Each structure stands twice: as structure tokens, then as C-alpha cells.
mmCIF file of C-alpha atoms in Angstrom:
data_model
loop_
_atom_site.group_PDB
_atom_site.id
_atom_site.type_symbol
_atom_site.label_atom_id
_atom_site.label_comp_id
_atom_site.label_asym_id
_atom_site.label_seq_id
_atom_site.Cartn_x
_atom_site.Cartn_y
_atom_site.Cartn_z
ATOM 1 C CA UNK A 885 207.837 -21.019 168.374
ATOM 2 C CA UNK A 886 207.556 -25.038 169.155
ATOM 3 C CA UNK A 887 202.813 -25.823 168.417
ATOM 4 C CA UNK A 888 201.473 -27.036 171.018
ATOM 5 C CA UNK A 889 199.945 -29.689 168.663
ATOM 6 C CA UNK A 890 200.244 -28.524 165.362
ATOM 7 C CA UNK A 891 197.334 -31.193 163.197
ATOM 8 C CA UNK A 892 198.284 -29.222 159.922
ATOM 9 C CA UNK A 893 201.247 -30.683 160.237
ATOM 10 C CA UNK A 894 199.968 -34.157 161.598
ATOM 11 C CA UNK A 895 196.839 -34.258 159.513
ATOM 12 C CA UNK A 896 199.073 -33.866 156.535
ATOM 13 C CA UNK A 897 200.635 -36.198 156.371
ATOM 14 C CA UNK A 898 197.306 -38.176 155.679
ATOM 15 C CA UNK A 899 196.403 -35.445 152.613
ATOM 16 C CA UNK A 900 195.966 -38.201 149.153
ATOM 17 C CA UNK A 901 194.701 -40.322 151.425
ATOM 18 C CA UNK A 902 192.118 -38.449 154.078
ATOM 19 C CA UNK A 903 191.514 -36.518 150.250
ATOM 20 C CA UNK A 904 190.599 -40.298 148.011
ATOM 21 C CA UNK A 905 187.901 -40.993 151.018
ATOM 22 C CA UNK A 906 186.221 -37.968 151.035
ATOM 23 C CA UNK A 907 185.775 -37.728 147.960
ATOM 24 C CA UNK A 908 184.751 -41.702 148.192
ATOM 25 C CA UNK A 909 181.886 -40.653 150.182
ATOM 26 C CA UNK A 910 180.737 -37.321 147.945
ATOM 27 C CA UNK A 911 180.746 -39.433 145.062
ATOM 28 C CA UNK A 912 178.909 -42.132 147.138
ATOM 29 C CA UNK A 913 175.260 -39.497 147.438
ATOM 30 C CA UNK A 914 175.383 -41.041 150.837
ATOM 31 C CA UNK A 915 175.953 -39.292 153.486
ATOM 32 C CA UNK A 916 174.596 -40.505 157.398
ATOM 33 C CA UNK A 917 174.518 -43.770 158.126
ATOM 34 C CA UNK A 918 176.844 -45.845 155.388
ATOM 35 C CA UNK A 919 178.784 -47.490 154.958
ATOM 36 C CA UNK A 920 182.117 -45.411 156.612
ATOM 37 C CA UNK A 921 180.324 -45.365 159.495
ATOM 38 C CA UNK A 922 179.498 -49.473 159.480
ATOM 39 C CA UNK A 923 182.925 -49.973 157.803
ATOM 40 C CA UNK A 924 184.630 -47.485 160.529
ATOM 41 C CA UNK A 925 182.545 -49.260 163.257
ATOM 42 C CA UNK A 926 183.953 -52.223 162.388
ATOM 43 C CA UNK A 927 187.689 -51.259 162.657
ATOM 44 C CA UNK A 928 187.496 -50.023 165.907
ATOM 45 C CA UNK A 929 185.106 -53.122 166.934
ATOM 46 C CA UNK A 930 188.378 -55.063 166.284
ATOM 47 C CA UNK A 931 190.652 -52.946 167.439
ATOM 48 C CA UNK A 932 188.947 -51.910 170.551
ATOM 49 C CA UNK A 933 187.996 -55.789 170.893
ATOM 50 C CA UNK A 934 184.651 -55.623 171.758
ATOM 51 C CA UNK A 935 181.761 -56.960 169.784
ATOM 52 C CA UNK A 936 179.979 -53.141 169.327
ATOM 53 C CA UNK A 937 180.696 -49.711 168.238
ATOM 54 C CA UNK A 938 178.656 -47.323 168.322
ATOM 55 C CA UNK A 939 180.064 -44.502 165.990
ATOM 56 C CA UNK A 940 178.174 -41.384 167.936
ATOM 57 C CA UNK A 941 178.342 -37.048 167.092
ATOM 58 C CA UNK A 942 181.045 -36.261 170.338
ATOM 59 C CA UNK A 943 182.463 -37.700 172.976
ATOM 60 C CA UNK A 944 180.088 -36.395 175.702
ATOM 61 C CA UNK A 945 177.108 -37.767 173.174
ATOM 62 C CA UNK A 946 179.072 -41.238 174.068
ATOM 63 C CA UNK A 947 178.964 -40.592 177.192
ATOM 64 C CA UNK A 948 175.580 -38.975 178.326
ATOM 65 C CA UNK A 949 173.836 -41.460 176.258
ATOM 66 C CA UNK A 950 175.381 -44.949 177.701
ATOM 67 C CA UNK A 951 174.245 -43.530 181.118
ATOM 68 C CA UNK A 952 170.971 -43.205 178.783
ATOM 69 C CA UNK A 953 170.875 -46.260 177.799
ATOM 70 C CA UNK A 954 170.837 -48.201 181.145
ATOM 71 C CA UNK A 955 168.330 -45.636 182.281
ATOM 72 C CA UNK A 956 165.145 -47.265 179.707
ATOM 73 C CA UNK A 957 166.932 -50.414 180.496
ATOM 74 C CA UNK A 958 165.973 -49.648 184.080
ATOM 75 C CA UNK A 959 169.881 -50.419 184.825
ATOM 76 C CA UNK A 960 169.833 -46.320 186.893
ATOM 77 C CA UNK A 961 166.999 -44.740 187.809
ATOM 78 C CA UNK A 962 166.990 -40.487 188.808
ATOM 79 C CA UNK A 963 169.553 -39.799 192.059
ATOM 80 C CA UNK A 964 171.454 -42.958 191.677
ATOM 81 C CA UNK A 965 175.301 -42.398 192.114
ATOM 82 C CA UNK A 966 177.853 -42.405 189.589
ATOM 83 C CA UNK A 967 181.588 -42.028 191.184
ATOM 84 C CA UNK A 968 184.197 -40.097 189.122
ATOM 85 C CA UNK A 969 187.967 -38.759 189.796
ATOM 86 C CA UNK A 970 187.709 -35.160 191.398
ATOM 87 C CA UNK A 971 190.767 -33.639 188.661
ATOM 88 C CA UNK A 972 188.183 -35.206 185.227
ATOM 89 C CA UNK A 973 187.139 -33.029 182.873
ATOM 90 C CA UNK A 974 183.738 -31.512 183.011
ATOM 91 C CA UNK A 975 183.029 -33.602 180.003
ATOM 92 C CA UNK A 976 182.598 -36.477 182.813
ATOM 93 C CA UNK A 977 180.236 -34.829 184.971
ATOM 94 C CA UNK A 978 178.167 -33.132 182.000
ATOM 95 C CA UNK A 979 177.478 -36.872 181.381
ATOM 96 C CA UNK A 980 176.423 -37.745 185.546
ATOM 97 C CA UNK A 981 174.518 -34.506 185.788
ATOM 98 C CA UNK A 982 172.413 -34.205 182.261
ATOM 99 C CA UNK A 983 170.539 -37.812 183.175
ATOM 100 C CA UNK A 984 169.310 -36.792 186.410
ATOM 101 C CA UNK A 985 172.173 -38.644 188.255
ATOM 102 C CA UNK A 986 174.562 -38.029 191.226
ATOM 103 C CA UNK A 987 178.210 -37.240 190.649
ATOM 104 C CA UNK A 988 180.496 -38.378 194.160
ATOM 105 C CA UNK A 989 183.530 -37.086 193.301
ATOM 106 C CA UNK A 990 186.703 -38.706 194.244
ATOM 107 C CA UNK A 991 190.165 -37.767 195.152
ATOM 108 C CA UNK A 992 192.112 -40.067 192.067
ATOM 109 C CA UNK A 993 195.302 -41.092 192.884
ATOM 110 C CA UNK A 994 198.734 -38.606 193.262
ATOM 111 C CA UNK A 995 200.843 -40.490 191.749
ATOM 112 C CA UNK A 996 198.212 -41.608 188.462
ATOM 113 C CA UNK A 997 195.889 -39.212 188.350
ATOM 114 C CA UNK A 998 193.249 -41.515 187.629
ATOM 115 C CA UNK A 999 190.629 -43.102 190.592
ATOM 116 C CA UNK A 1000 192.074 -46.241 192.844
ATOM 117 C CA UNK A 1001 190.557 -48.544 194.746
ATOM 118 C CA UNK A 1002 190.871 -47.062 198.446
ATOM 119 C CA UNK A 1003 188.970 -44.125 197.291
ATOM 120 C CA UNK A 1004 186.280 -45.959 195.351
ATOM 121 C CA UNK A 1005 185.673 -48.560 197.866
ATOM 122 C CA UNK A 1006 185.681 -45.010 201.146
ATOM 123 C CA UNK A 1007 182.486 -43.539 197.932
ATOM 124 C CA UNK A 1008 180.246 -46.752 197.813
ATOM 125 C CA UNK A 1009 176.938 -46.546 199.897
ATOM 126 C CA UNK A 1010 173.899 -47.493 199.304
ATOM 127 C CA UNK A 1011 172.785 -45.268 196.293
ATOM 128 C CA UNK A 1012 175.465 -45.890 194.163
ATOM 129 C CA UNK A 1013 175.786 -47.764 191.287
ATOM 130 C CA UNK A 1014 178.066 -46.676 188.747
ATOM 131 C CA UNK A 1015 181.163 -45.946 188.451
ATOM 132 C CA UNK A 1016 182.936 -43.638 185.746
ATOM 133 C CA UNK A 1017 186.952 -44.341 185.740
ATOM 134 C CA UNK A 1018 188.793 -42.547 184.499
ATOM 135 C CA UNK A 1019 191.838 -42.909 182.179
ATOM 136 C CA UNK A 1020 192.691 -39.183 182.066
ATOM 137 C CA UNK A 1021 195.721 -37.539 180.059
ATOM 138 C CA UNK A 1022 195.974 -41.517 178.404
ATOM 139 C CA UNK A 1023 196.997 -43.528 181.513
ATOM 140 C CA UNK A 1024 194.119 -46.801 182.324
ATOM 141 C CA UNK A 1025 192.363 -46.458 185.594
ATOM 142 C CA UNK A 1026 194.152 -48.926 187.468
ATOM 143 C CA UNK A 1027 190.574 -51.311 185.931
ATOM 144 C CA UNK A 1028 191.170 -54.510 187.371
ATOM 145 C CA UNK A 1029 190.691 -53.543 190.838
ATOM 146 C CA UNK A 1030 187.416 -51.345 189.792
ATOM 147 C CA UNK A 1031 186.196 -54.264 188.026
ATOM 148 C CA UNK A 1032 187.096 -56.344 191.253
ATOM 149 C CA UNK A 1033 185.643 -54.019 193.344
ATOM 150 C CA UNK A 1034 182.193 -53.364 190.207
ATOM 151 C CA UNK A 1035 181.157 -56.862 191.531
ATOM 152 C CA UNK A 1036 181.860 -57.044 194.818
ATOM 153 C CA UNK A 1037 179.282 -54.721 194.701
ATOM 154 C CA UNK A 1038 177.292 -54.628 191.661
ATOM 155 C CA UNK A 1039 178.050 -52.158 190.232
ATOM 156 C CA UNK A 1040 178.676 -51.166 186.474
ATOM 157 C CA UNK A 1041 180.977 -49.770 185.168
ATOM 158 C CA UNK A 1042 181.431 -47.000 182.186
ATOM 159 C CA UNK A 1043 185.272 -46.474 180.699
ATOM 160 C CA UNK A 1044 186.091 -42.584 179.951
ATOM 161 C CA UNK A 1045 188.469 -43.679 177.519
ATOM 162 C CA UNK A 1046 188.456 -40.191 175.731
ATOM 163 C CA UNK A 1047 192.690 -40.046 175.890
ATOM 164 C CA UNK A 1048 192.956 -42.971 175.856
ATOM 165 C CA UNK A 1049 192.984 -44.582 172.388
ATOM 166 C CA UNK A 1050 195.184 -47.949 171.543
ATOM 167 C CA UNK A 1051 195.368 -48.439 175.931
ATOM 168 C CA UNK A 1052 196.177 -51.422 177.277
ATOM 169 C CA UNK A 1053 195.936 -54.243 180.591
ATOM 170 C CA UNK A 1054 197.242 -57.880 179.889
ATOM 171 C CA UNK A 1055 196.804 -57.435 176.202
ATOM 172 C CA UNK A 1056 192.320 -55.390 176.773
ATOM 173 C CA UNK A 1057 192.724 -52.329 175.279
ATOM 174 C CA UNK A 1058 190.389 -49.334 176.531
ATOM 175 C CA UNK A 1059 186.795 -49.822 175.794
ATOM 176 C CA UNK A 1060 187.401 -53.023 176.762
ATOM 177 C CA UNK A 1061 187.278 -53.931 179.836
ATOM 178 C CA UNK A 1062 183.660 -51.837 182.081
ATOM 179 C CA UNK A 1063 179.968 -52.672 180.484
ATOM 180 C CA UNK A 1064 180.819 -50.336 178.518
ATOM 181 C CA UNK A 1065 183.386 -46.856 176.892
ATOM 182 C CA UNK A 1066 182.174 -43.999 175.258
ATOM 183 C CA UNK A 1067 185.574 -42.827 172.937
ATOM 184 C CA UNK A 1068 185.906 -38.690 171.377
ATOM 185 C CA UNK A 1069 187.711 -38.338 168.092
ATOM 186 C CA UNK A 1070 188.328 -34.638 168.302
ATOM 187 C CA UNK A 1071 190.001 -33.132 166.471
ATOM 188 C CA UNK A 1072 193.132 -33.176 169.114
ATOM 189 C CA UNK A 1073 192.826 -36.293 170.140
ATOM 190 C CA UNK A 1074 195.710 -39.078 169.530
ATOM 191 C CA UNK A 1075 192.923 -40.762 166.911
ATOM 192 C CA UNK A 1076 191.497 -37.125 165.312
ATOM 193 C CA UNK A 1077 188.630 -36.444 163.086
ATOM 194 C CA UNK A 1078 187.950 -34.412 161.154
ATOM 195 C CA UNK A 1079 185.297 -32.522 162.402
ATOM 196 C CA UNK A 1080 183.582 -34.148 166.467
ATOM 197 C CA UNK A 1081 183.206 -37.320 166.327
ATOM 198 C CA UNK A 1082 182.612 -39.704 168.563
ATOM 199 C CA UNK A 1083 181.898 -43.703 169.603
ATOM 200 C CA UNK A 1084 180.530 -46.188 171.756
ATOM 201 C CA UNK A 1085 182.296 -49.624 173.142
ATOM 202 C CA UNK A 1086 180.260 -52.417 173.926
ATOM 203 C CA UNK A 1087 180.354 -56.282 174.862
ATOM 204 C CA UNK A 1088 176.411 -56.026 175.505
ATOM 205 C CA UNK A 1089 174.378 -56.702 172.360
ATOM 206 C CA UNK A 1090 170.871 -55.198 173.968
ATOM 207 C CA UNK A 1091 173.018 -51.820 174.816
ATOM 208 C CA UNK A 1092 173.960 -51.589 171.231
ATOM 209 C CA UNK A 1093 170.803 -52.044 169.973
ATOM 210 C CA UNK A 1094 169.979 -49.410 172.460
ATOM 211 C CA UNK A 1095 172.334 -47.462 171.895
ATOM 212 C CA UNK A 1096 171.870 -47.849 168.355
ATOM 213 C CA UNK A 1097 168.182 -46.376 168.732
ATOM 214 C CA UNK A 1098 168.708 -43.571 171.722
ATOM 215 C CA UNK A 1099 170.803 -41.779 168.523
ATOM 216 C CA UNK A 1100 168.240 -42.182 166.119
ATOM 217 C CA UNK A 1101 165.312 -39.998 167.454
ATOM 218 C CA UNK A 1102 165.562 -43.740 169.048
ATOM 219 C CA UNK A 1103 164.347 -45.118 166.369
ATOM 220 C CA UNK A 1104 164.575 -48.874 166.161
ATOM 221 C CA UNK A 1105 162.781 -49.273 162.329
ATOM 222 C CA UNK A 1106 162.083 -46.324 160.150
ATOM 223 C CA UNK A 1107 159.537 -44.094 161.133
ATOM 224 C CA UNK A 1108 159.153 -45.899 165.172
ATOM 225 C CA UNK A 1109 160.409 -44.936 167.836
ATOM 226 C CA UNK A 1110 160.780 -47.016 170.929
ATOM 227 C CA UNK A 1111 162.041 -43.451 172.937
ATOM 228 C CA UNK A 1112 162.332 -39.866 173.274
ATOM 229 C CA UNK A 1113 166.154 -40.213 171.476
ATOM 230 C CA UNK A 1114 168.056 -37.754 170.368
ATOM 231 C CA UNK A 1115 169.827 -37.397 167.067
ATOM 232 C CA UNK A 1116 173.597 -38.212 167.947
ATOM 233 C CA UNK A 1117 175.040 -39.818 164.653
ATOM 234 C CA UNK A 1118 178.519 -40.496 163.600
ATOM 235 C CA UNK A 1119 178.069 -38.524 159.439
ATOM 236 C CA UNK A 1120 180.002 -40.851 157.034
ATOM 237 C CA UNK A 1121 183.054 -38.134 155.779
ATOM 238 C CA UNK A 1122 184.122 -38.451 159.666
ATOM 239 C CA UNK A 1123 183.993 -41.541 159.389
ATOM 240 C CA UNK A 1124 186.230 -41.802 156.528
ATOM 241 C CA UNK A 1125 188.556 -40.019 157.655
ATOM 242 C CA UNK A 1126 189.084 -41.830 160.950
ATOM 243 C CA UNK A 1127 188.958 -45.388 158.789
ATOM 244 C CA UNK A 1128 192.162 -43.452 157.190
ATOM 245 C CA UNK A 1129 193.757 -42.751 160.801
ATOM 246 C CA UNK A 1130 193.049 -45.704 162.236
ATOM 247 C CA UNK A 1131 195.532 -46.940 160.172
ATOM 248 C CA UNK A 1132 198.031 -44.882 161.546
ATOM 249 C CA UNK A 1133 197.722 -44.918 165.408
ATOM 250 C CA UNK A 1134 199.644 -47.013 166.768
ATOM 251 C CA UNK A 1135 203.265 -45.885 165.073
ATOM 252 C CA UNK A 1136 202.074 -42.448 166.407
ATOM 253 C CA UNK A 1137 201.288 -43.705 169.297
ATOM 254 C CA UNK A 1138 204.939 -44.784 170.061
ATOM 255 C CA UNK A 1139 205.819 -41.602 169.079
ATOM 256 C CA UNK A 1140 204.201 -40.190 171.422
ATOM 257 C CA UNK A 1141 205.622 -42.869 174.031
ATOM 258 C CA UNK A 1142 209.376 -42.077 172.717
ATOM 259 C CA UNK A 1143 208.868 -38.883 173.243
ATOM 260 C CA UNK A 1144 207.519 -39.457 177.327
ATOM 261 C CA UNK A 1145 210.771 -41.755 177.677
ATOM 262 C CA UNK A 1146 212.857 -38.433 176.820
ATOM 263 C CA UNK A 1147 211.828 -36.948 178.648
ATOM 264 C CA UNK A 1148 211.019 -38.444 181.517
ATOM 265 C CA UNK A 1149 214.790 -39.635 181.145
ATOM 266 C CA UNK A 1150 216.286 -36.662 180.272
ATOM 267 C CA UNK A 1151 213.815 -34.002 182.231
ATOM 268 C CA UNK A 1152 215.834 -32.896 185.607
ATOM 269 C CA UNK A 1153 215.026 -30.348 187.414
ATOM 270 C CA UNK A 1154 214.268 -29.984 191.730
ATOM 271 C CA UNK A 1155 211.017 -27.772 190.786
ATOM 272 C CA UNK A 1156 209.478 -30.320 188.167
ATOM 273 C CA UNK A 1157 207.713 -33.306 189.206
ATOM 274 C CA UNK A 1158 207.476 -35.710 186.427
ATOM 275 C CA UNK A 1159 203.950 -37.942 185.606
ATOM 276 C CA UNK A 1160 204.561 -41.627 186.561
ATOM 277 C CA UNK A 1161 204.083 -44.761 184.646
ATOM 278 C CA UNK A 1162 202.708 -47.988 185.977
ATOM 279 C CA UNK A 1163 203.095 -49.494 182.859
ATOM 280 C CA UNK A 1164 204.629 -49.093 179.859
ATOM 281 C CA UNK A 1165 201.091 -50.756 177.745
ATOM 282 C CA UNK A 1166 199.323 -48.168 179.797
ATOM 283 C CA UNK A 1167 199.910 -45.005 178.501
ATOM 284 C CA UNK A 1168 199.241 -43.831 175.051
ATOM 285 C CA UNK A 1169 200.333 -40.504 175.829
ATOM 286 C CA UNK A 1170 197.351 -38.354 175.091
ATOM 287 C CA UNK A 1171 199.259 -35.164 176.620
ATOM 288 C CA UNK A 1172 203.028 -35.059 178.890
ATOM 289 C CA UNK A 1173 201.872 -33.249 181.984
ATOM 290 C CA UNK A 1174 204.289 -31.769 184.678
ATOM 291 C CA UNK A 1175 203.883 -30.081 187.896
ATOM 292 C CA UNK A 1176 204.963 -27.777 189.401
ATOM 293 C CA UNK A 1177 205.037 -24.870 192.665
ATOM 294 C CA UNK A 1178 205.917 -22.024 189.884
ATOM 295 C CA UNK A 1179 203.451 -23.013 187.635
ATOM 296 C CA UNK A 1180 203.167 -19.291 185.838
ATOM 297 C CA UNK A 1181 206.538 -18.983 185.972
ATOM 298 C CA UNK A 1182 207.271 -22.318 184.484
ATOM 299 C CA UNK A 1183 204.906 -21.279 181.986
ATOM 300 C CA UNK A 1184 206.171 -18.391 180.567
ATOM 301 C CA UNK A 1185 209.591 -19.144 180.936
ATOM 302 C CA UNK A 1186 208.966 -21.715 178.042
ATOM 303 C CA UNK A 1187 207.337 -19.060 175.700
ATOM 304 C CA UNK A 1188 208.777 -16.942 175.914
ATOM 305 C CA UNK A 1189 212.224 -20.180 174.854
ATOM 306 C CA UNK A 1190 209.562 -20.295 172.626
ATOM 307 C CA UNK A 1191 207.725 -23.482 174.141
ATOM 308 C CA UNK A 1192 203.856 -23.398 173.406
ATOM 309 C CA UNK A 1193 202.105 -25.384 177.101
ATOM 310 C CA UNK A 1194 198.356 -25.928 178.158
ATOM 311 C CA UNK A 1195 197.017 -26.380 181.181
ATOM 312 C CA UNK A 1196 194.555 -29.382 181.548
ATOM 313 C CA UNK A 1197 193.159 -28.157 183.274
ATOM 314 C CA UNK A 1198 192.657 -24.949 185.581
ATOM 315 C CA UNK A 1199 189.336 -25.515 187.070
ATOM 316 C CA UNK A 1200 188.151 -28.536 188.636
ATOM 317 C CA UNK A 1201 184.556 -28.936 187.972
ATOM 318 C CA UNK A 1202 183.410 -28.495 192.159
ATOM 319 C CA UNK A 1203 184.893 -25.195 190.820
ATOM 320 C CA UNK A 1204 182.940 -24.610 188.332
ATOM 321 C CA UNK A 1205 179.390 -21.780 188.140
ATOM 322 C CA UNK A 1206 178.115 -24.702 186.563
ATOM 323 C CA UNK A 1207 178.265 -26.850 189.468
ATOM 324 C CA UNK A 1208 178.448 -24.175 192.616
ATOM 325 C CA UNK A 1209 176.642 -26.850 194.624
ATOM 326 C CA UNK A 1210 179.567 -28.862 195.214
ATOM 327 C CA UNK A 1211 181.823 -26.170 195.339
ATOM 328 C CA UNK A 1212 181.814 -26.602 199.464
ATOM 329 C CA UNK A 1213 183.412 -30.212 198.664
ATOM 330 C CA UNK A 1214 187.062 -30.707 199.750
ATOM 331 C CA UNK A 1215 189.395 -32.020 197.564
ATOM 332 C CA UNK A 1216 192.899 -30.803 198.342
ATOM 333 C CA UNK A 1217 194.247 -33.186 195.413
ATOM 334 C CA UNK A 1218 192.430 -32.256 193.484
ATOM 335 C CA UNK A 1219 192.854 -28.043 193.518
ATOM 336 C CA UNK A 1220 196.789 -28.481 193.769
ATOM 337 C CA UNK A 1221 196.954 -30.875 190.650
ATOM 338 C CA UNK A 1222 194.547 -28.404 189.270
ATOM 339 C CA UNK A 1223 197.309 -25.529 190.211
ATOM 340 C CA UNK A 1224 199.978 -27.385 189.481
ATOM 341 C CA UNK A 1225 199.658 -29.460 186.382
ATOM 342 C CA UNK A 1226 200.892 -28.013 182.940
ATOM 343 C CA UNK A 1227 201.311 -29.696 179.632
ATOM 344 C CA UNK A 1228 204.051 -30.038 177.692
ATOM 345 C CA UNK A 1229 203.904 -30.509 173.322
ATOM 346 C CA UNK A 1230 204.143 -34.399 172.488
ATOM 347 C CA UNK A 1231 202.328 -35.413 170.139
ATOM 348 C CA UNK A 1232 203.404 -37.110 165.315
ATOM 349 C CA UNK A 1233 204.449 -33.826 164.351
ATOM 350 C CA UNK A 1234 207.555 -33.542 166.456
ATOM 351 C CA UNK A 1235 210.773 -34.252 165.514
ATOM 352 C CA UNK A 1236 212.536 -36.416 168.659
ATOM 353 C CA UNK A 1237 215.898 -32.653 168.001
ATOM 354 C CA UNK A 1238 212.212 -31.284 169.150
ATOM 355 C CA UNK A 1239 211.856 -33.101 172.160
ATOM 356 C CA UNK A 1240 215.434 -32.789 173.845
ATOM 357 C CA UNK A 1241 215.034 -29.337 172.828
ATOM 358 C CA UNK A 1242 212.052 -28.513 175.148
ATOM 359 C CA UNK A 1243 214.492 -30.695 177.931
ATOM 360 C CA UNK A 1244 216.935 -28.576 177.593
ATOM 361 C CA UNK A 1245 214.623 -25.262 178.228
ATOM 362 C CA UNK A 1246 213.038 -27.012 181.444
ATOM 363 C CA UNK A 1247 216.570 -27.945 183.036
ATOM 364 C CA UNK A 1248 217.607 -24.132 182.447
ATOM 365 C CA UNK A 1249 214.618 -22.945 184.707
ATOM 366 C CA UNK A 1250 215.249 -21.502 188.039
ATOM 367 C CA UNK A 1251 211.682 -19.953 189.760
ATOM 368 C CA UNK A 1252 212.700 -16.423 190.276
ATOM 369 C CA UNK A 1253 216.095 -15.038 188.400
#
């Protein structure tokens, strides 16, 4: 069986370096907010092109704390509306509602599955205060248009860059477009830790200072607390792991792009729709997501042929029990996307031969046969 994502093989390539990094932390005797975190924050900020990177416990905290910080700074208040794509992963919505803000779910672009300018513009009301731009599957949302709209309406922009490490437009990377950006380093991400981890990037000095306090019990100085904060810190071991893997991120991204190019060139089956690519550099192919009206049959066919696939995501947020108050929303495109998407394996652990085999299997698929 061709695994969807073989993390053991991916991390095994760097085993000696990862062990060396872990030993360095163990031998240091300092395990929280030490030299490894400081170094990673500096290195990842430089990679993204931002002034600041603040390590946090996970990607959800990265989004939640940023919105919380804007509330503390008086830029958001409870009841304010935040525009967000309806087809995102539920974490994007959770960060909004956790802060007493109102998610305004809008249909995505059918071509890219990301936010589109027209749908954002139509959703803006007198209560709108922010846009949460999700770079879904690894492709940047149209940030030029989003930032222009935000400037015109005096809105904050928070990038959800959990799937887009290294994606760029016009030479600017994910994390360096909005007022701030949340990153996840969950093990399966393009830049994955060996456990939960996350970070926030920003060019706003005051926001960065506020975030550092909020994630450390609200403390700006030991035993002094400005805010009713939380404990959300990127620990030394995970920072050390990420420092190793950051060195190889661009090489791994290029391999993902090579596989994606092969898929897009060689999959020829009228029963599937391939993802649309806006710009080569804008996509880092965290996921290769095709669509099919015969998804269940196609997935079963691939499984029986030795190829593991996943569905990202089977149920949209407004159809989850957790958000039953949103169940009356009519979002037909979002529902269709969630009913049809299927993610093919794409990772640094795959060979080109593996990808060619996947193409061959898909090309022989015929529904009902």
C-alpha cells in the first residue's frame, strides 16, 4: 500500500540531525523559552520575511491568540464580524468564536478553493472588522486583492498559513502579507514538528509584544501579569526539531511540486477534476486535491489498487454539530466541494515512480464498472 503520508520515512532522512538536536536540548538543562526557541523564531521570521515570529503551542492557538491580542489592543470587540471561507478546516472558525467574534462564512472560488475578492466584498457590513484568509491546501489566497479591500474598508487581515509554509506571490511569502499570520507545525504539515507546535508571524512590534505576554500566562515580566493569559509556548525540543527541518523545507517543496506537475500532466480521466494552479510559486502542495462526482467509488478503487487517499474535509464547519446555529446557511458550492474532494498522496517520501503509478490507476478508473 502506498501510504498517504509516511512520516517515519520523511523524518528518518534527518534522524541523525534530529537526535543531535534533541541531545543538545537535553544537555542544555533548559527546556522552555530558551536558546533553541529564540533561534528558531529568528530563523523562521527571516524565512518568511517578517520582523517577528512568536512560537506557540499549536496552530489553533496561533489564530486564537492573534485575535485575542487584537481585542486586548482595542482593535476588536466581542460581536465583531470576521469573514472566513466556508470550506476551511474547523480550526479557523474555532479561533473566531473562542474570542466572542462572529464568523461570516463565504463561498470560495470554485477554481482555487480560496477566498475571492467579489465574495468578500459582498459580505462586508458595518460590523466587519477582519478577514481570515486561509491558504487552503498550500495555495496562497489572492492577497493583493484581499489587502486592497482591507485597506479600503479599514479591516485587519489574519492569514491562516497552516498549510502554506513557503508559498509566495510577487516575492512575498505566506505570513508576510496580512497584519499577522498563524502557522501550524503539526507533524503532517510541510514544515512539521515531532509533536504539536505553532507560530505567529507579524511586522507589528506592539502586537508581537502583546502576543508574547498572552501566551505566557499574560506575563510581560516574571510574576507580573498584564493580561489574563494562557500557557501556549513552543518548547525547546520542538523548536530544535523545526530548526533542522526548516533547512530542508524548500527542497521538499520542490519535490512536492514535481509530483504535482506530474499528476496534472498525466492524469487524464473525465471523471475527475484537477486542481487549478494560479502561479507556480504560490502553491506548495500541502495537499493535492482533485474532485469527482464518483468520489466514493474512486477512493475504493484506489484503495483496492494499493493507494491510500484521504478526504479534506468530509463535513464543512456549518454542518458540524458544534456549529448547529449555522446549519441553516445555504452554501451550495462549499457543500459540493466537501462532497467531491479527494486528496492524493503527495510528499517528500514518494518517488516519481510512485506518482506515475497513481496516475495510471486513476486513468483506468470507470465508475460503475
